[in-house]
XYZ file of C-alpha atoms in Angstrom:
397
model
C -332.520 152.074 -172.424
C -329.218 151.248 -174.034
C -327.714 153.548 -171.724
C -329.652 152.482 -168.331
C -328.486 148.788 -169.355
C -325.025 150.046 -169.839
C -324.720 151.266 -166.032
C -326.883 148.543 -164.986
C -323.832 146.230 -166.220
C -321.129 148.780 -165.011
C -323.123 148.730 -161.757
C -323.250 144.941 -161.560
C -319.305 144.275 -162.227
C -318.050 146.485 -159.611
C -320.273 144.887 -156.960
C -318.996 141.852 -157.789
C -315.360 143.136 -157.957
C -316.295 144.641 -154.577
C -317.751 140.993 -153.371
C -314.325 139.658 -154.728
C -312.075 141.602 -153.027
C -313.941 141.382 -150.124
C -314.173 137.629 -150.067
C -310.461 136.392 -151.025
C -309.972 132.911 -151.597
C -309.395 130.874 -149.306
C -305.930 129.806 -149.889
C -304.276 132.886 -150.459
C -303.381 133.950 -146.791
C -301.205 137.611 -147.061
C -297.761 138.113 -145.668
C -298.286 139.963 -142.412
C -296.562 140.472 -139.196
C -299.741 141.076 -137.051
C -300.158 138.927 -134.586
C -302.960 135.892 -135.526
C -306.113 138.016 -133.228
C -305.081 141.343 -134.896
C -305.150 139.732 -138.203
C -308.432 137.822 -137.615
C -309.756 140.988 -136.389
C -308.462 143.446 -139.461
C -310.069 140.815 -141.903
C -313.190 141.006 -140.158
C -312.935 144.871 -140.492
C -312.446 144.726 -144.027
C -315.145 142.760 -144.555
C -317.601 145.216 -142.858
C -317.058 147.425 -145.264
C -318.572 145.311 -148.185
C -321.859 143.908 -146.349
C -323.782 146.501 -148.326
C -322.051 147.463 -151.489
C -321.610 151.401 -151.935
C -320.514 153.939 -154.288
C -317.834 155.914 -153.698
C -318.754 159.497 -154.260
C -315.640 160.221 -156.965
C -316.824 157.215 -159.167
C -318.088 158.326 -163.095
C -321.891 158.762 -162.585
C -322.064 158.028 -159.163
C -325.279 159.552 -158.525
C -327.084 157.583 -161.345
C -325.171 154.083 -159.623
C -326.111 155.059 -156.172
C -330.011 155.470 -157.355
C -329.620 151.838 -159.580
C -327.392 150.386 -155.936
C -331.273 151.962 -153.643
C -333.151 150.338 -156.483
C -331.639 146.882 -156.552
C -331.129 146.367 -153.152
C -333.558 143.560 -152.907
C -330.938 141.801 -154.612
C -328.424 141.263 -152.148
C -330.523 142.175 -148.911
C -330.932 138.515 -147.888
C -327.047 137.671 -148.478
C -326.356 141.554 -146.304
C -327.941 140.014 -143.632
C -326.307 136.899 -143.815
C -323.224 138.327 -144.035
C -323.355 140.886 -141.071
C -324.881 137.615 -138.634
C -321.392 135.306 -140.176
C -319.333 138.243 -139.405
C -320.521 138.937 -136.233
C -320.809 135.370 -135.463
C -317.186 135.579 -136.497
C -316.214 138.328 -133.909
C -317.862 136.948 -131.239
C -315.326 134.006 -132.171
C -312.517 135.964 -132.451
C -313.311 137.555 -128.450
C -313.555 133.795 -127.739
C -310.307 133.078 -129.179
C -308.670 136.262 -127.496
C -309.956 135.248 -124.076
C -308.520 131.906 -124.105
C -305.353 132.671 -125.592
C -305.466 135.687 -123.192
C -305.986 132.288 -120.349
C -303.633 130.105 -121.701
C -300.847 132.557 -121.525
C -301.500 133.865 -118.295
C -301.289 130.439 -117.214
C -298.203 129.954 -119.226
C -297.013 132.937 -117.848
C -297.848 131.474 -113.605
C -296.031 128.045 -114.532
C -292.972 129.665 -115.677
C -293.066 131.939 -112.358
C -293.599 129.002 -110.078
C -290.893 126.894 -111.701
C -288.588 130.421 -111.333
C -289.083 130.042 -107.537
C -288.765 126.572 -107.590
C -285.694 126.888 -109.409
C -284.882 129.688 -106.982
C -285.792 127.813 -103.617
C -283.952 125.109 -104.964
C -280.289 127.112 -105.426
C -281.380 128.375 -101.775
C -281.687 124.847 -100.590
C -278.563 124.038 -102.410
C -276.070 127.050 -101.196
C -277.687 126.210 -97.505
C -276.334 122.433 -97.847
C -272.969 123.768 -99.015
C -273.087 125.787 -96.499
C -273.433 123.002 -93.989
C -271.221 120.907 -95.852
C -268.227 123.315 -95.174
C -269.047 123.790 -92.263
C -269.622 119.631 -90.969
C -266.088 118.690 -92.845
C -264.004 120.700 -90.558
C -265.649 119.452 -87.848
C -265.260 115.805 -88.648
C -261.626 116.091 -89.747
C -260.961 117.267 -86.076
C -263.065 114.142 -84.960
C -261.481 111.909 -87.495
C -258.059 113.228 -86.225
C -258.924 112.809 -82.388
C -259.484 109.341 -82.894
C -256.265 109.070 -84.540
C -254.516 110.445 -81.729
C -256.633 107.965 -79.310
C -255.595 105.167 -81.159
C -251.912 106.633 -81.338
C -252.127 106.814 -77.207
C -253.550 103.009 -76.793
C -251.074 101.776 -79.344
C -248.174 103.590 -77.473
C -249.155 102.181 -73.991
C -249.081 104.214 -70.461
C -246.454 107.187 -70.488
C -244.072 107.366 -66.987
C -245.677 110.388 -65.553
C -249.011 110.475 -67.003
C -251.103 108.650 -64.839
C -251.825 110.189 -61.659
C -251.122 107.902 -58.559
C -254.948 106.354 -57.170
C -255.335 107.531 -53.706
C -257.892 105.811 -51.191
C -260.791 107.286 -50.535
C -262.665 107.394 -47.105
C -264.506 103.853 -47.412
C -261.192 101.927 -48.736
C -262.533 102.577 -52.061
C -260.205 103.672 -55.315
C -260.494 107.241 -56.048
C -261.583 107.267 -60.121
C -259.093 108.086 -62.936
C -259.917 111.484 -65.049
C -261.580 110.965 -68.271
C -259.444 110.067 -71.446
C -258.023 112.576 -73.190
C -259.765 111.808 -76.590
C -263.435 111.487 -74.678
C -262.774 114.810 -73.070
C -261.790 116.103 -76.975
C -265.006 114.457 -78.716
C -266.561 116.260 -75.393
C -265.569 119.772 -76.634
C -266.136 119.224 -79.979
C -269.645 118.104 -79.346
C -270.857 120.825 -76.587
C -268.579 123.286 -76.196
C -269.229 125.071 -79.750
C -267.602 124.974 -82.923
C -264.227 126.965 -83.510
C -265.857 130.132 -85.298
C -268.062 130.702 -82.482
C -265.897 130.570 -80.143
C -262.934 132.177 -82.164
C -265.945 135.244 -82.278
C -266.648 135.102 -78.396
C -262.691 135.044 -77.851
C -261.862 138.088 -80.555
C -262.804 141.080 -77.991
C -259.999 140.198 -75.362
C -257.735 140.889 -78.298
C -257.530 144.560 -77.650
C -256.872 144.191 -74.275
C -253.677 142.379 -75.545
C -252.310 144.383 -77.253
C -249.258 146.918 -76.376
C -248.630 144.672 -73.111
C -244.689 144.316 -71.638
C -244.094 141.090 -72.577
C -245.541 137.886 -74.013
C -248.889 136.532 -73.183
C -249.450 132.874 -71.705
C -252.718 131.448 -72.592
C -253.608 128.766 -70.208
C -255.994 125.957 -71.186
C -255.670 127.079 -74.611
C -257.663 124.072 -75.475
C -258.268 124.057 -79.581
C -255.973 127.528 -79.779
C -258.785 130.025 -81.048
C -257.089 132.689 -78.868
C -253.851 131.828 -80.266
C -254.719 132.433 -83.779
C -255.883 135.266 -82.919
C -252.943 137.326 -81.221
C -250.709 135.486 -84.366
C -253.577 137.546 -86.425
C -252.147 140.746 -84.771
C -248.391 139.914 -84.135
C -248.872 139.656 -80.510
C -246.437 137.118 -79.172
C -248.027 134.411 -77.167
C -247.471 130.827 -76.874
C -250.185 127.997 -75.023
C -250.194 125.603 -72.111
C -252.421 122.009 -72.441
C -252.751 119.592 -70.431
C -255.101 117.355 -73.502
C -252.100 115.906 -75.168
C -254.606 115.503 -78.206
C -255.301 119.097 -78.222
C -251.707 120.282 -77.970
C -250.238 117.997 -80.986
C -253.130 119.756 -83.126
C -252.343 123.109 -81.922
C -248.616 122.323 -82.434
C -249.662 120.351 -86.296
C -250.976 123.984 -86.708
C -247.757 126.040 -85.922
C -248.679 127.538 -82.960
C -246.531 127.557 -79.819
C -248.123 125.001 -77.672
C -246.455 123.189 -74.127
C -248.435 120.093 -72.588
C -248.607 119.909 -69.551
C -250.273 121.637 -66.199
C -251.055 125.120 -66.988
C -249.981 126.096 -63.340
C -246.847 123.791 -62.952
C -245.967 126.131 -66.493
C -246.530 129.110 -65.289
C -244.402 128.576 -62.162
C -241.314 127.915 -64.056
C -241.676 131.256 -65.901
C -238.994 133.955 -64.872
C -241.122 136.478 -62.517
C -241.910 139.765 -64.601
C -241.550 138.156 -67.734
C -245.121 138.004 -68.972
C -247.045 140.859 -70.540
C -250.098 138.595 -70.377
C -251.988 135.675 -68.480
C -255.301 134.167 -69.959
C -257.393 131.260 -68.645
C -260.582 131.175 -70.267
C -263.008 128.524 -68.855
C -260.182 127.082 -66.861
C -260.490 128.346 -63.156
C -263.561 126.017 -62.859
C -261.790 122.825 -63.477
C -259.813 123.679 -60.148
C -260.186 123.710 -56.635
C -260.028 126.917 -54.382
C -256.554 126.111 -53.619
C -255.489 125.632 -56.958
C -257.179 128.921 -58.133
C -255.250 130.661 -55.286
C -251.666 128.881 -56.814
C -252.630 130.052 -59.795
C -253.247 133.841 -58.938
C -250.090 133.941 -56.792
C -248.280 132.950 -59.601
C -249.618 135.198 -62.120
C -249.231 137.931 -59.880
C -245.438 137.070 -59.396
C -244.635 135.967 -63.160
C -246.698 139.588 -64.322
C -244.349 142.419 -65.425
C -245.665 145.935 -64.136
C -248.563 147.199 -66.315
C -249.244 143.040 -67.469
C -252.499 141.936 -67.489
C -254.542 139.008 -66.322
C -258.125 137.948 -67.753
C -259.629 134.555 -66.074
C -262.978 133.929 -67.567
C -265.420 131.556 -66.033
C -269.751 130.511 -65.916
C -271.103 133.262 -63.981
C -272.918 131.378 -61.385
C -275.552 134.472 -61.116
C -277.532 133.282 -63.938
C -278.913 129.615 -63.356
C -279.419 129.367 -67.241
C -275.750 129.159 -67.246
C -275.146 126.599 -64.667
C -276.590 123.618 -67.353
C -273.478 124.599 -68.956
C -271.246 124.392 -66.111
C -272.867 121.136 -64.666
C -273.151 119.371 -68.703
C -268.746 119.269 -68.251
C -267.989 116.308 -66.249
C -264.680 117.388 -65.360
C -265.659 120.548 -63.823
C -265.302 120.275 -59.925
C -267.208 123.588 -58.555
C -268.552 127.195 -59.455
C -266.555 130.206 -59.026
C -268.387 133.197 -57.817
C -267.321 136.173 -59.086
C -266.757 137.892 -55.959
C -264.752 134.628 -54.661
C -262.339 134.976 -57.041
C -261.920 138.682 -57.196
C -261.355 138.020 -53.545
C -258.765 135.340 -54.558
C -257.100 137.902 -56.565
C -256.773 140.573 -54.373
C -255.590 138.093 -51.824
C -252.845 137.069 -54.087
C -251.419 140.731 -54.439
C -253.448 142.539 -57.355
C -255.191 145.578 -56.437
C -256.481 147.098 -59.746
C -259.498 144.126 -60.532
C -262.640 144.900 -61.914
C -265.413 141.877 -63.215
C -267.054 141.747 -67.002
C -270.239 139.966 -67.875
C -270.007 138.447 -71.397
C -272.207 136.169 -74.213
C -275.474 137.544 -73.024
C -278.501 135.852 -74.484
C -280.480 136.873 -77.309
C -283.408 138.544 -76.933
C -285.728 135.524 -77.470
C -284.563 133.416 -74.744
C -285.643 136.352 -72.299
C -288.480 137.142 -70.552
C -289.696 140.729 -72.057
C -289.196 143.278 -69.258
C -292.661 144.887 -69.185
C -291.668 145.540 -64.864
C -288.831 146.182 -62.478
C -289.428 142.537 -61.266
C -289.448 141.433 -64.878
C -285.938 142.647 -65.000
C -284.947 140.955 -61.982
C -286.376 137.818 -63.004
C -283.824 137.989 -66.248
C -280.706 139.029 -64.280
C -281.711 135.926 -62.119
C -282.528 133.218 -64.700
C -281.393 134.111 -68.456
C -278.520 136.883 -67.176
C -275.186 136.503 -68.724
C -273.741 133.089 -69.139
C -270.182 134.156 -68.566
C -267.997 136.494 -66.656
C -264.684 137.774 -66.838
C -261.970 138.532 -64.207
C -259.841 141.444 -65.370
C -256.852 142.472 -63.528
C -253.883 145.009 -64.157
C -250.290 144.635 -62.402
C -249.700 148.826 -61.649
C -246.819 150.266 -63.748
C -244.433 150.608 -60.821
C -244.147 147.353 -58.211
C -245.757 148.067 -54.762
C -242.566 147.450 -52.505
């Protein structure tokens, strides 16, 4: 008896060193670097193992303890079953907990994202206003400085020689004056484009420029995009204006720049002493018989193997005629045939005609027919064309 007492007792202290170690107290909290889930869950796991107390098969009489653990099992059976309901009561928490921390962190994890492409939208937003920015100073400089100069002109008072004589008209009534110099400016710089686009438009004549016998002479140089250009390349050239607003900023700028009428200009040139004649947008602003001066004198002032480009609206498209009829100082459209006529009239023989700045895509009609293609040559064709003509190496006699 002595003896079934003694592992009775032996029995009963390691259950309740196994109860202790499986129920810690509850201020002691181990050093761990699991997260807080794994830990809950590894504690919950630990206690598992002690619901039902066992023997481990190594211990000193553990056949006699296991018989006295079967025999006394009434003992603890209540508080087993207690214990296994609390812990799984307690995982059930725990996949409660995991869930919502699993929730709160993927919605952690969609407001940082959204305030990332907020962030990111707003640098957009931000490099598209600088963009503007750099783009709108420029732009109002030039405006700023045209009003300058208009202020400079009224200050200064009417020049001898720059105000055309007023003629009479058939009705006794006084022919009207040309528009101001500076409204014709704040004109260009409103419709007629910015100088980057038209700087790109310009930059494929530059080729054509090159390797020619003798300076070019851009008339109607306007802003000078042209001009930069050939100085870009080291192709001498030098500009004719008649805007005495746009010549001083050309001439501010360093470029070579003469005011006054492009054809008067030309005339005084020494004949074959040009490599090159431009007038971009110009021939418009004329009549027929001041197109024809201007051709005859080109074709005189030319050196063999010079060049002459005259670029104009091409009047084939009626998209581009809002453009030519928006300028108020334009007087008609040019045909392109008319003035290659013009400009075989006046002595060149080697002409041929360009069509430039077609539109994009979108502003066409898509060609599913023949007569869908038609329709775009007639109504969104080119806007522009170009007049090239060569002077031939040796001088017809």
């Amino acid at each position: 008896m002595a003896s079934q007492r003694d592992l009775t007792g032996e029995l009963v202290e390691e259950i309740r060193a196994a109860v202790a170690e499986a129920s810690p107290a509850p201020s002691v909290r181990p050093a761990t670097d699991l997260p807080e889930g794994e830990e809950v869950r590894v504690t919950l796991n630990r206690a598992l193992q002690y619901v039902t107390p066992t023997i481990p098969s190594r211990a000193r009489l553990s056949r006699a303890k296991r018989f006295l653990l079967r025999a006394l099992r009434f003992l603890w059976r209540d508080q087993a079953s207690f214990n296994a309901l609390l812990l799984e009561a307690s995982r059930s928490l725990a996949d409660l907990l995991d869930a919502a921390s699993g929730r709160v962190q993927g919605a952690l994890n969609a407001e940082r994202d959204a305030r990332e492409r907020r962030f990111g939208r707003f640098e957009e937003e931000l490099e598209r206003m600088e963009t503007v920015t750099e783009r709108a100073i420029p732009e109002w400089e030039r405006r700023s400085a045209i009003q300058d100069a208009r202020l400079a002109i009224l200050e200064a008072g009417p020049r001898s020689g720059t105000t055309p004589p007023v003629s009479r008209e058939a009705g006794g009534h006084d022919a009207p004056l040309p528009l101001p110099a500076g409204v014709y400016s704040l004109f260009e710089e409103r419709f007629r484009g910015s100088p980057q686009d038209i700087t790109e438009k310009q930059r494929s004549y530059v080729p054509l420029l090159r390797g020619l016998p003798g300076p070019v002479l851009d008339i109607g140089c306007g802003r000078g995009e042209l001009l930069r250009l050939l100085a870009d390349e080291s192709i001498p050239a030098s500009g004719v204006e008649l805007n005495p607003i746009a010549a001083s900023a050309c001439r501010e700028e360093g470029l070579s720049i003469e005011e006054g009428d492009g054809i008067a200009v030309l005339s005084r040139k020494t004949d074959g002493s040009l490599g090159g004649v431009v007038a971009l947008q110009v021939v418009e602003h004329w009549s027929a018989e001041a197109i024809f001066a201007f051709l005859r004198e080109a074709r005189r002032k030319l050196a063999p193997g010079g060049l002459l480009i005259a670029e104009t609206v091409n009047t084939d498209s009626l998209s581009s005629l809002k453009a030519f009829f928006l300028d108020p100082s334009h007087v008609r459209p040019v045909p392109a045939d008319a003035l290659r006529f013009l400009a075989q009239a006046a002595g060149f023989t080697d002409t041929r005609i360009e069509y430039r700045a077609p539109l994009p895509e979108r502003e066409r009609l898509e060609e599913i027919s023949e007569n869908d293609a038609k329709l775009n040559r007639l109504l969104f064709g080119p806007q522009d064309y170009a007049l090239i003509v060569r002077v031939p190496e040796e001088r017809e006699p």
